[in-house]
Each structure stands twice: as C-alpha cells, then as structure tokens.
JSON list of N, CA and C in Angstrom, two decimals:
[
{"chain": "A", "resi": 1, "resn": "MET", "atom": "N", "xyz": [0.84, -1.18, 0.00]},
{"chain": "A", "resi": 1, "resn": "MET", "atom": "CA", "xyz": [0.00, 0.00, 0.00]},
{"chain": "A", "resi": 1, "resn": "MET", "atom": "C", "xyz": [0.89, 1.24, 0.00]},
{"chain": "A", "resi": 2, "resn": "SER", "atom": "N", "xyz": [0.53, 2.18, -0.81]},
{"chain": "A", "resi": 2, "resn": "SER", "atom": "CA", "xyz": [1.33, 3.40, -0.99]},
{"chain": "A", "resi": 2, "resn": "SER", "atom": "C", "xyz": [0.85, 4.51, -0.08]},
{"chain": "A", "resi": 3, "resn": "ASP", "atom": "N", "xyz": [1.76, 5.38, 0.35]},
{"chain": "A", "resi": 3, "resn": "ASP", "atom": "CA", "xyz": [1.41, 6.55, 1.14]},
{"chain": "A", "resi": 3, "resn": "ASP", "atom": "C", "xyz": [0.92, 7.69, 0.26]},
{"chain": "A", "resi": 4, "resn": "ASP", "atom": "N", "xyz": [0.88, 7.50, -1.07]},
{"chain": "A", "resi": 4, "resn": "ASP", "atom": "CA", "xyz": [0.45, 8.55, -1.98]},
{"chain": "A", "resi": 4, "resn": "ASP", "atom": "C", "xyz": [-0.99, 8.97, -1.73]},
{"chain": "A", "resi": 5, "resn": "SER", "atom": "N", "xyz": [-1.82, 8.10, -1.14]},
{"chain": "A", "resi": 5, "resn": "SER", "atom": "CA", "xyz": [-3.22, 8.41, -0.90]},
{"chain": "A", "resi": 5, "resn": "SER", "atom": "C", "xyz": [-3.43, 9.22, 0.38]},
{"chain": "A", "resi": 6, "resn": "ARG", "atom": "N", "xyz": [-2.40, 9.37, 1.18]},
{"chain": "A", "resi": 6, "resn": "ARG", "atom": "CA", "xyz": [-2.53, 10.12, 2.43]},
{"chain": "A", "resi": 6, "resn": "ARG", "atom": "C", "xyz": [-2.64, 11.60, 2.14]},
{"chain": "A", "resi": 7, "resn": "GLN", "atom": "N", "xyz": [-3.51, 12.28, 2.88]},
{"chain": "A", "resi": 7, "resn": "GLN", "atom": "CA", "xyz": [-3.66, 13.72, 2.76]},
{"chain": "A", "resi": 7, "resn": "GLN", "atom": "C", "xyz": [-3.30, 14.37, 4.07]},
{"chain": "A", "resi": 8, "resn": "ASP", "atom": "N", "xyz": [-2.75, 15.58, 3.99]},
{"chain": "A", "resi": 8, "resn": "ASP", "atom": "CA", "xyz": [-2.54, 16.37, 5.19]},
{"chain": "A", "resi": 8, "resn": "ASP", "atom": "C", "xyz": [-3.92, 16.84, 5.64]},
{"chain": "A", "resi": 9, "resn": "ILE", "atom": "N", "xyz": [-4.21, 16.67, 6.94]},
{"chain": "A", "resi": 9, "resn": "ILE", "atom": "CA", "xyz": [-5.53, 17.04, 7.44]},
{"chain": "A", "resi": 9, "resn": "ILE", "atom": "C", "xyz": [-5.45, 18.24, 8.39]},
{"chain": "A", "resi": 10, "resn": "CYS", "atom": "N", "xyz": [-6.58, 18.83, 8.59]},
{"chain": "A", "resi": 10, "resn": "CYS", "atom": "CA", "xyz": [-6.73, 20.00, 9.45]},
{"chain": "A", "resi": 10, "resn": "CYS", "atom": "C", "xyz": [-6.27, 19.68, 10.88]},
{"chain": "A", "resi": 11, "resn": "SER", "atom": "N", "xyz": [-5.66, 20.68, 11.53]},
{"chain": "A", "resi": 11, "resn": "SER", "atom": "CA", "xyz": [-5.18, 20.52, 12.90]},
{"chain": "A", "resi": 11, "resn": "SER", "atom": "C", "xyz": [-6.26, 20.72, 13.96]},
{"chain": "A", "resi": 12, "resn": "ALA", "atom": "N", "xyz": [-7.44, 21.17, 13.56]},
{"chain": "A", "resi": 12, "resn": "ALA", "atom": "CA", "xyz": [-8.52, 21.37, 14.53]},
{"chain": "A", "resi": 12, "resn": "ALA", "atom": "C", "xyz": [-8.93, 20.03, 15.14]},
{"chain": "A", "resi": 13, "resn": "LYS", "atom": "N", "xyz": [-9.19, 20.03, 16.43]},
{"chain": "A", "resi": 13, "resn": "LYS", "atom": "CA", "xyz": [-9.52, 18.81, 17.15]},
{"chain": "A", "resi": 13, "resn": "LYS", "atom": "C", "xyz": [-10.72, 18.11, 16.51]},
{"chain": "A", "resi": 14, "resn": "GLY", "atom": "N", "xyz": [-10.53, 16.85, 16.16]},
{"chain": "A", "resi": 14, "resn": "GLY", "atom": "CA", "xyz": [-11.59, 16.04, 15.61]},
{"chain": "A", "resi": 14, "resn": "GLY", "atom": "C", "xyz": [-11.86, 16.22, 14.13]},
{"chain": "A", "resi": 15, "resn": "CYS", "atom": "N", "xyz": [-11.21, 17.17, 13.49]},
{"chain": "A", "resi": 15, "resn": "CYS", "atom": "CA", "xyz": [-11.46, 17.43, 12.07]},
{"chain": "A", "resi": 15, "resn": "CYS", "atom": "C", "xyz": [-10.61, 16.49, 11.22]},
{"chain": "A", "resi": 16, "resn": "THR", "atom": "N", "xyz": [-11.21, 15.95, 10.19]},
{"chain": "A", "resi": 16, "resn": "THR", "atom": "CA", "xyz": [-10.48, 15.07, 9.27]},
{"chain": "A", "resi": 16, "resn": "THR", "atom": "C", "xyz": [-10.50, 15.61, 7.84]},
{"chain": "A", "resi": 17, "resn": "ALA", "atom": "N", "xyz": [-10.88, 16.88, 7.69]},
{"chain": "A", "resi": 17, "resn": "ALA", "atom": "CA", "xyz": [-10.94, 17.50, 6.37]},
{"chain": "A", "resi": 17, "resn": "ALA", "atom": "C", "xyz": [-9.53, 17.77, 5.85]},
{"chain": "A", "resi": 18, "resn": "PRO", "atom": "N", "xyz": [-9.36, 17.73, 4.53]},
{"chain": "A", "resi": 18, "resn": "PRO", "atom": "CA", "xyz": [-8.05, 18.04, 3.95]},
{"chain": "A", "resi": 18, "resn": "PRO", "atom": "C", "xyz": [-7.63, 19.48, 4.28]},
{"chain": "A", "resi": 19, "resn": "ALA", "atom": "N", "xyz": [-6.35, 19.65, 4.55]},
{"chain": "A", "resi": 19, "resn": "ALA", "atom": "CA", "xyz": [-5.82, 20.99, 4.85]},
{"chain": "A", "resi": 19, "resn": "ALA", "atom": "C", "xyz": [-5.75, 21.83, 3.59]},
{"chain": "A", "resi": 20, "resn": "GLN", "atom": "N", "xyz": [-6.13, 23.10, 3.72]},
{"chain": "A", "resi": 20, "resn": "GLN", "atom": "CA", "xyz": [-6.05, 24.05, 2.61]},
{"chain": "A", "resi": 20, "resn": "GLN", "atom": "C", "xyz": [-5.18, 25.26, 2.95]},
{"chain": "A", "resi": 21, "resn": "HIS", "atom": "N", "xyz": [-4.87, 25.43, 4.23]},
{"chain": "A", "resi": 21, "resn": "HIS", "atom": "CA", "xyz": [-4.09, 26.59, 4.67]},
{"chain": "A", "resi": 21, "resn": "HIS", "atom": "C", "xyz": [-3.02, 26.15, 5.67]},
{"chain": "A", "resi": 22, "resn": "ALA", "atom": "N", "xyz": [-1.88, 26.83, 5.64]},
{"chain": "A", "resi": 22, "resn": "ALA", "atom": "CA", "xyz": [-0.81, 26.61, 6.61]},
{"chain": "A", "resi": 22, "resn": "ALA", "atom": "C", "xyz": [-0.70, 27.86, 7.48]},
{"chain": "A", "resi": 23, "resn": "LEU", "atom": "N", "xyz": [-0.85, 27.69, 8.78]},
{"chain": "A", "resi": 23, "resn": "LEU", "atom": "CA", "xyz": [-0.76, 28.79, 9.73]},
{"chain": "A", "resi": 23, "resn": "LEU", "atom": "C", "xyz": [0.60, 28.72, 10.42]},
{"chain": "A", "resi": 24, "resn": "ALA", "atom": "N", "xyz": [1.46, 29.66, 10.12]},
{"chain": "A", "resi": 24, "resn": "ALA", "atom": "CA", "xyz": [2.80, 29.70, 10.72]},
{"chain": "A", "resi": 24, "resn": "ALA", "atom": "C", "xyz": [2.72, 30.52, 12.00]},
{"chain": "A", "resi": 25, "resn": "TRP", "atom": "N", "xyz": [3.28, 29.99, 13.07]},
{"chain": "A", "resi": 25, "resn": "TRP", "atom": "CA", "xyz": [3.20, 30.67, 14.36]},
{"chain": "A", "resi": 25, "resn": "TRP", "atom": "C", "xyz": [4.43, 30.36, 15.20]},
{"chain": "A", "resi": 26, "resn": "ASN", "atom": "N", "xyz": [4.59, 31.14, 16.24]},
{"chain": "A", "resi": 26, "resn": "ASN", "atom": "CA", "xyz": [5.57, 30.82, 17.27]},
{"chain": "A", "resi": 26, "resn": "ASN", "atom": "C", "xyz": [5.17, 31.44, 18.59]},
{"chain": "A", "resi": 27, "resn": "ASN", "atom": "N", "xyz": [5.62, 30.84, 19.66]},
{"chain": "A", "resi": 27, "resn": "ASN", "atom": "CA", "xyz": [5.40, 31.36, 21.01]},
{"chain": "A", "resi": 27, "resn": "ASN", "atom": "C", "xyz": [6.71, 32.04, 21.41]},
{"chain": "A", "resi": 28, "resn": "PRO", "atom": "N", "xyz": [6.73, 33.37, 21.48]},
{"chain": "A", "resi": 28, "resn": "PRO", "atom": "CA", "xyz": [7.98, 34.08, 21.76]},
{"chain": "A", "resi": 28, "resn": "PRO", "atom": "C", "xyz": [8.59, 33.77, 23.13]},
{"chain": "A", "resi": 29, "resn": "LYS", "atom": "N", "xyz": [7.80, 33.22, 24.04]},
{"chain": "A", "resi": 29, "resn": "LYS", "atom": "CA", "xyz": [8.34, 32.84, 25.35]},
{"chain": "A", "resi": 29, "resn": "LYS", "atom": "C", "xyz": [9.12, 31.54, 25.27]},
{"chain": "A", "resi": 30, "resn": "VAL", "atom": "N", "xyz": [8.89, 30.77, 24.20]},
{"chain": "A", "resi": 30, "resn": "VAL", "atom": "CA", "xyz": [9.50, 29.45, 24.06]},
{"chain": "A", "resi": 30, "resn": "VAL", "atom": "C", "xyz": [10.44, 29.37, 22.86]},
{"chain": "A", "resi": 31, "resn": "HIS", "atom": "N", "xyz": [10.05, 30.00, 21.75]},
{"chain": "A", "resi": 31, "resn": "HIS", "atom": "CA", "xyz": [10.79, 29.86, 20.49]},
{"chain": "A", "resi": 31, "resn": "HIS", "atom": "C", "xyz": [11.61, 31.10, 20.16]},
{"chain": "A", "resi": 32, "resn": "THR", "atom": "N", "xyz": [12.69, 30.90, 19.42]},
{"chain": "A", "resi": 32, "resn": "THR", "atom": "CA", "xyz": [13.47, 32.03, 18.91]},
{"chain": "A", "resi": 32, "resn": "THR", "atom": "C", "xyz": [12.62, 32.75, 17.86]},
{"chain": "A", "resi": 33, "resn": "PRO", "atom": "N", "xyz": [12.88, 34.03, 17.60]},
{"chain": "A", "resi": 33, "resn": "PRO", "atom": "CA", "xyz": [12.04, 34.81, 16.68]},
{"chain": "A", "resi": 33, "resn": "PRO", "atom": "C", "xyz": [11.91, 34.22, 15.27]},
{"chain": "A", "resi": 34, "resn": "ASP", "atom": "N", "xyz": [12.93, 33.50, 14.80]},
{"chain": "A", "resi": 34, "resn": "ASP", "atom": "CA", "xyz": [12.87, 32.96, 13.45]},
{"chain": "A", "resi": 34, "resn": "ASP", "atom": "C", "xyz": [12.22, 31.57, 13.37]},
{"chain": "A", "resi": 35, "resn": "ARG", "atom": "N", "xyz": [11.93, 30.96, 14.52]},
{"chain": "A", "resi": 35, "resn": "ARG", "atom": "CA", "xyz": [11.32, 29.62, 14.56]},
{"chain": "A", "resi": 35, "resn": "ARG", "atom": "C", "xyz": [9.86, 29.71, 14.17]},
{"chain": "A", "resi": 36, "resn": "ARG", "atom": "N", "xyz": [9.38, 28.79, 13.34]},
{"chain": "A", "resi": 36, "resn": "ARG", "atom": "CA", "xyz": [7.99, 28.74, 12.95]},
{"chain": "A", "resi": 36, "resn": "ARG", "atom": "C", "xyz": [7.44, 27.33, 13.13]},
{"chain": "A", "resi": 37, "resn": "LYS", "atom": "N", "xyz": [6.34, 27.23, 13.82]},
{"chain": "A", "resi": 37, "resn": "LYS", "atom": "CA", "xyz": [5.58, 26.00, 13.93]},
{"chain": "A", "resi": 37, "resn": "LYS", "atom": "C", "xyz": [4.45, 26.12, 12.92]},
{"chain": "A", "resi": 38, "resn": "ILE", "atom": "N", "xyz": [3.93, 25.01, 12.44]},
{"chain": "A", "resi": 38, "resn": "ILE", "atom": "CA", "xyz": [2.87, 25.04, 11.43]},
{"chain": "A", "resi": 38, "resn": "ILE", "atom": "C", "xyz": [1.66, 24.25, 11.91]},
{"chain": "A", "resi": 39, "resn": "TRP", "atom": "N", "xyz": [0.50, 24.91, 11.85]},
{"chain": "A", "resi": 39, "resn": "TRP", "atom": "CA", "xyz": [-0.77, 24.21, 11.99]},
{"chain": "A", "resi": 39, "resn": "TRP", "atom": "C", "xyz": [-1.41, 24.22, 10.62]},
{"chain": "A", "resi": 40, "resn": "LEU", "atom": "N", "xyz": [-2.08, 23.15, 10.28]},
{"chain": "A", "resi": 40, "resn": "LEU", "atom": "CA", "xyz": [-2.81, 23.08, 9.02]},
{"chain": "A", "resi": 40, "resn": "LEU", "atom": "C", "xyz": [-4.29, 23.29, 9.29]},
{"chain": "A", "resi": 41, "resn": "ALA", "atom": "N", "xyz": [-4.97, 23.94, 8.36]},
{"chain": "A", "resi": 41, "resn": "ALA", "atom": "CA", "xyz": [-6.39, 24.23, 8.56]},
{"chain": "A", "resi": 41, "resn": "ALA", "atom": "C", "xyz": [-7.18, 23.99, 7.28]},
{"chain": "A", "resi": 42, "resn": "CYS", "atom": "N", "xyz": [-8.39, 23.46, 7.46]},
{"chain": "A", "resi": 42, "resn": "CYS", "atom": "CA", "xyz": [-9.34, 23.38, 6.36]},
{"chain": "A", "resi": 42, "resn": "CYS", "atom": "C", "xyz": [-10.01, 24.75, 6.25]},
{"chain": "A", "resi": 43, "resn": "GLU", "atom": "N", "xyz": [-10.81, 24.93, 5.22]},
{"chain": "A", "resi": 43, "resn": "GLU", "atom": "CA", "xyz": [-11.49, 26.22, 5.04]},
{"chain": "A", "resi": 43, "resn": "GLU", "atom": "C", "xyz": [-12.37, 26.55, 6.24]},
{"chain": "A", "resi": 44, "resn": "GLU", "atom": "N", "xyz": [-13.08, 25.56, 6.77]},
{"chain": "A", "resi": 44, "resn": "GLU", "atom": "CA", "xyz": [-14.00, 25.78, 7.90]},
{"chain": "A", "resi": 44, "resn": "GLU", "atom": "C", "xyz": [-13.28, 26.26, 9.16]},
{"chain": "A", "resi": 45, "resn": "HIS", "atom": "N", "xyz": [-12.08, 25.74, 9.43]},
{"chain": "A", "resi": 45, "resn": "HIS", "atom": "CA", "xyz": [-11.39, 26.04, 10.68]},
{"chain": "A", "resi": 45, "resn": "HIS", "atom": "C", "xyz": [-10.28, 27.09, 10.55]},
{"chain": "A", "resi": 46, "resn": "ARG", "atom": "N", "xyz": [-10.05, 27.60, 9.36]},
{"chain": "A", "resi": 46, "resn": "ARG", "atom": "CA", "xyz": [-9.00, 28.61, 9.19]},
{"chain": "A", "resi": 46, "resn": "ARG", "atom": "C", "xyz": [-9.23, 29.80, 10.13]},
{"chain": "A", "resi": 47, "resn": "GLY", "atom": "N", "xyz": [-10.44, 30.30, 10.16]},
{"chain": "A", "resi": 47, "resn": "GLY", "atom": "CA", "xyz": [-10.75, 31.46, 10.99]},
{"chain": "A", "resi": 47, "resn": "GLY", "atom": "C", "xyz": [-10.57, 31.22, 12.47]},
{"chain": "A", "resi": 48, "resn": "SER", "atom": "N", "xyz": [-11.12, 30.12, 12.98]},
{"chain": "A", "resi": 48, "resn": "SER", "atom": "CA", "xyz": [-11.05, 29.87, 14.42]},
{"chain": "A", "resi": 48, "resn": "SER", "atom": "C", "xyz": [-9.62, 29.57, 14.87]},
{"chain": "A", "resi": 49, "resn": "LEU", "atom": "N", "xyz": [-8.87, 28.82, 14.08]},
{"chain": "A", "resi": 49, "resn": "LEU", "atom": "CA", "xyz": [-7.47, 28.54, 14.44]},
{"chain": "A", "resi": 49, "resn": "LEU", "atom": "C", "xyz": [-6.63, 29.82, 14.36]},
{"chain": "A", "resi": 50, "resn": "SER", "atom": "N", "xyz": [-6.87, 30.64, 13.33]},
{"chain": "A", "resi": 50, "resn": "SER", "atom": "CA", "xyz": [-6.15, 31.91, 13.20]},
{"chain": "A", "resi": 50, "resn": "SER", "atom": "C", "xyz": [-6.46, 32.83, 14.37]},
{"chain": "A", "resi": 51, "resn": "GLU", "atom": "N", "xyz": [-7.74, 32.92, 14.74]},
{"chain": "A", "resi": 51, "resn": "GLU", "atom": "CA", "xyz": [-8.13, 33.78, 15.86]},
{"chain": "A", "resi": 51, "resn": "GLU", "atom": "C", "xyz": [-7.50, 33.33, 17.17]},
{"chain": "A", "resi": 52, "resn": "PHE", "atom": "N", "xyz": [-7.47, 32.01, 17.39]},
{"chain": "A", "resi": 52, "resn": "PHE", "atom": "CA", "xyz": [-6.85, 31.46, 18.59]},
{"chain": "A", "resi": 52, "resn": "PHE", "atom": "C", "xyz": [-5.39, 31.88, 18.69]},
{"chain": "A", "resi": 53, "resn": "LEU", "atom": "N", "xyz": [-4.65, 31.72, 17.60]},
{"chain": "A", "resi": 53, "resn": "LEU", "atom": "CA", "xyz": [-3.23, 32.08, 17.59]},
{"chain": "A", "resi": 53, "resn": "LEU", "atom": "C", "xyz": [-3.03, 33.58, 17.66]},
{"chain": "A", "resi": 54, "resn": "ALA", "atom": "N", "xyz": [-3.84, 34.36, 16.96]},
{"chain": "A", "resi": 54, "resn": "ALA", "atom": "CA", "xyz": [-3.71, 35.82, 16.93]},
{"chain": "A", "resi": 54, "resn": "ALA", "atom": "C", "xyz": [-4.00, 36.42, 18.31]},
{"chain": "A", "resi": 55, "resn": "ALA", "atom": "N", "xyz": [-4.96, 35.86, 19.03]},
{"chain": "A", "resi": 55, "resn": "ALA", "atom": "CA", "xyz": [-5.31, 36.37, 20.36]},
{"chain": "A", "resi": 55, "resn": "ALA", "atom": "C", "xyz": [-4.14, 36.26, 21.33]},
{"chain": "A", "resi": 56, "resn": "ARG", "atom": "N", "xyz": [-3.23, 35.36, 21.05]},
{"chain": "A", "resi": 56, "resn": "ARG", "atom": "CA", "xyz": [-2.05, 35.17, 21.90]},
{"chain": "A", "resi": 56, "resn": "ARG", "atom": "C", "xyz": [-0.79, 35.80, 21.29]},
{"chain": "A", "resi": 57, "resn": "ASN", "atom": "N", "xyz": [-0.98, 36.53, 20.19]},
{"chain": "A", "resi": 57, "resn": "ASN", "atom": "CA", "xyz": [0.13, 37.13, 19.43]},
{"chain": "A", "resi": 57, "resn": "ASN", "atom": "C", "xyz": [1.13, 36.09, 18.94]},
{"chain": "A", "resi": 58, "resn": "PHE", "atom": "N", "xyz": [0.62, 34.90, 18.60]},
{"chain": "A", "resi": 58, "resn": "PHE", "atom": "CA", "xyz": [1.47, 33.83, 18.09]},
{"chain": "A", "resi": 58, "resn": "PHE", "atom": "C", "xyz": [1.46, 33.76, 16.57]},
{"chain": "A", "resi": 59, "resn": "LEU", "atom": "N", "xyz": [0.36, 34.18, 15.93]},
{"chain": "A", "resi": 59, "resn": "LEU", "atom": "CA", "xyz": [0.21, 34.01, 14.48]},
{"chain": "A", "resi": 59, "resn": "LEU", "atom": "C", "xyz": [1.16, 34.92, 13.73]},
{"chain": "A", "resi": 60, "resn": "LYS", "atom": "N", "xyz": [1.91, 34.32, 12.80]},
{"chain": "A", "resi": 60, "resn": "LYS", "atom": "CA", "xyz": [2.87, 35.07, 11.99]},
{"chain": "A", "resi": 60, "resn": "LYS", "atom": "C", "xyz": [2.46, 35.19, 10.54]},
{"chain": "A", "resi": 61, "resn": "ASP", "atom": "N", "xyz": [1.84, 34.12, 9.99]},
{"chain": "A", "resi": 61, "resn": "ASP", "atom": "CA", "xyz": [1.50, 34.13, 8.56]},
{"chain": "A", "resi": 61, "resn": "ASP", "atom": "C", "xyz": [0.50, 33.02, 8.27]},
{"chain": "A", "resi": 62, "resn": "VAL", "atom": "N", "xyz": [-0.34, 33.26, 7.26]},
{"chain": "A", "resi": 62, "resn": "VAL", "atom": "CA", "xyz": [-1.25, 32.24, 6.74]},
{"chain": "A", "resi": 62, "resn": "VAL", "atom": "C", "xyz": [-1.02, 32.14, 5.24]},
{"chain": "A", "resi": 63, "resn": "THR", "atom": "N", "xyz": [-0.73, 30.95, 4.78]},
{"chain": "A", "resi": 63, "resn": "THR", "atom": "CA", "xyz": [-0.45, 30.72, 3.36]},
{"chain": "A", "resi": 63, "resn": "THR", "atom": "C", "xyz": [-1.27, 29.53, 2.86]},
{"chain": "A", "resi": 64, "resn": "PRO", "atom": "N", "xyz": [-1.50, 29.48, 1.55]},
{"chain": "A", "resi": 64, "resn": "PRO", "atom": "CA", "xyz": [-2.18, 28.30, 1.01]},
{"chain": "A", "resi": 64, "resn": "PRO", "atom": "C", "xyz": [-1.31, 27.06, 1.23]},
{"chain": "A", "resi": 65, "resn": "HIS", "atom": "N", "xyz": [-1.96, 25.95, 1.53]},
{"chain": "A", "resi": 65, "resn": "HIS", "atom": "CA", "xyz": [-1.24, 24.69, 1.72]},
{"chain": "A", "resi": 65, "resn": "HIS", "atom": "C", "xyz": [-1.54, 23.80, 0.53]},
{"chain": "A", "resi": 66, "resn": "GLN", "atom": "N", "xyz": [-0.50, 23.30, -0.10]},
{"chain": "A", "resi": 66, "resn": "GLN", "atom": "CA", "xyz": [-0.67, 22.38, -1.22]},
{"chain": "A", "resi": 66, "resn": "GLN", "atom": "C", "xyz": [-0.35, 20.97, -0.74]},
{"chain": "A", "resi": 67, "resn": "GLN", "atom": "N", "xyz": [-1.28, 20.07, -0.99]},
{"chain": "A", "resi": 67, "resn": "GLN", "atom": "CA", "xyz": [-1.08, 18.68, -0.59]},
{"chain": "A", "resi": 67, "resn": "GLN", "atom": "C", "xyz": [0.16, 18.12, -1.28]},
{"chain": "A", "resi": 68, "resn": "ALA", "atom": "N", "xyz": [0.89, 17.28, -0.58]},
{"chain": "A", "resi": 68, "resn": "ALA", "atom": "CA", "xyz": [2.06, 16.62, -1.15]},
{"chain": "A", "resi": 68, "resn": "ALA", "atom": "C", "xyz": [1.64, 15.79, -2.35]},
{"chain": "A", "resi": 69, "resn": "GLY", "atom": "N", "xyz": [2.40, 15.86, -3.40]},
{"chain": "A", "resi": 69, "resn": "GLY", "atom": "CA", "xyz": [2.10, 15.10, -4.59]},
{"chain": "A", "resi": 69, "resn": "GLY", "atom": "C", "xyz": [1.04, 15.74, -5.48]},
{"chain": "A", "resi": 70, "resn": "ALA", "atom": "N", "xyz": [0.54, 16.92, -5.06]},
{"chain": "A", "resi": 70, "resn": "ALA", "atom": "CA", "xyz": [-0.50, 17.59, -5.86]},
{"chain": "A", "resi": 70, "resn": "ALA", "atom": "C", "xyz": [0.11, 18.41, -6.97]}
]
C-alpha cells in the first residue's frame, strides 16, 4: 500500500478534512524569533485557528497549503 493516498488534514480537534491553509506561528516565550511551527487548517477552521493564535500574538503568517504530490 502506498502513502500517496494520504492527505494532510486539518489541525482542529476532531477534524479530518483536507488541509487548505498553513498557519505559521511561534510562542515568543519558548521559540526564537525565526522559529515557525505550522498548523494546518481546512477552510472551515481557518478562521477559528487563526483567531486562537492571533489572540495570543502567536500568528505570523497564513499561506495556502498544497497537498504533497499535488
């Protein structure tokens, strides 16, 4: 069985939708300024995940996410 059929999924709890956005963030109390962690989001959860990170001043960038092999 090939891993080609695997899709990156949304990081929202319980969501299994394909990821469409990459949310780059960091926690300045823990990470160096250039370090970026990535959460993936489907269209439905992009807003709520972005708001969660932005409320803590963690959100750095939101970019389109392209599935591997696409």
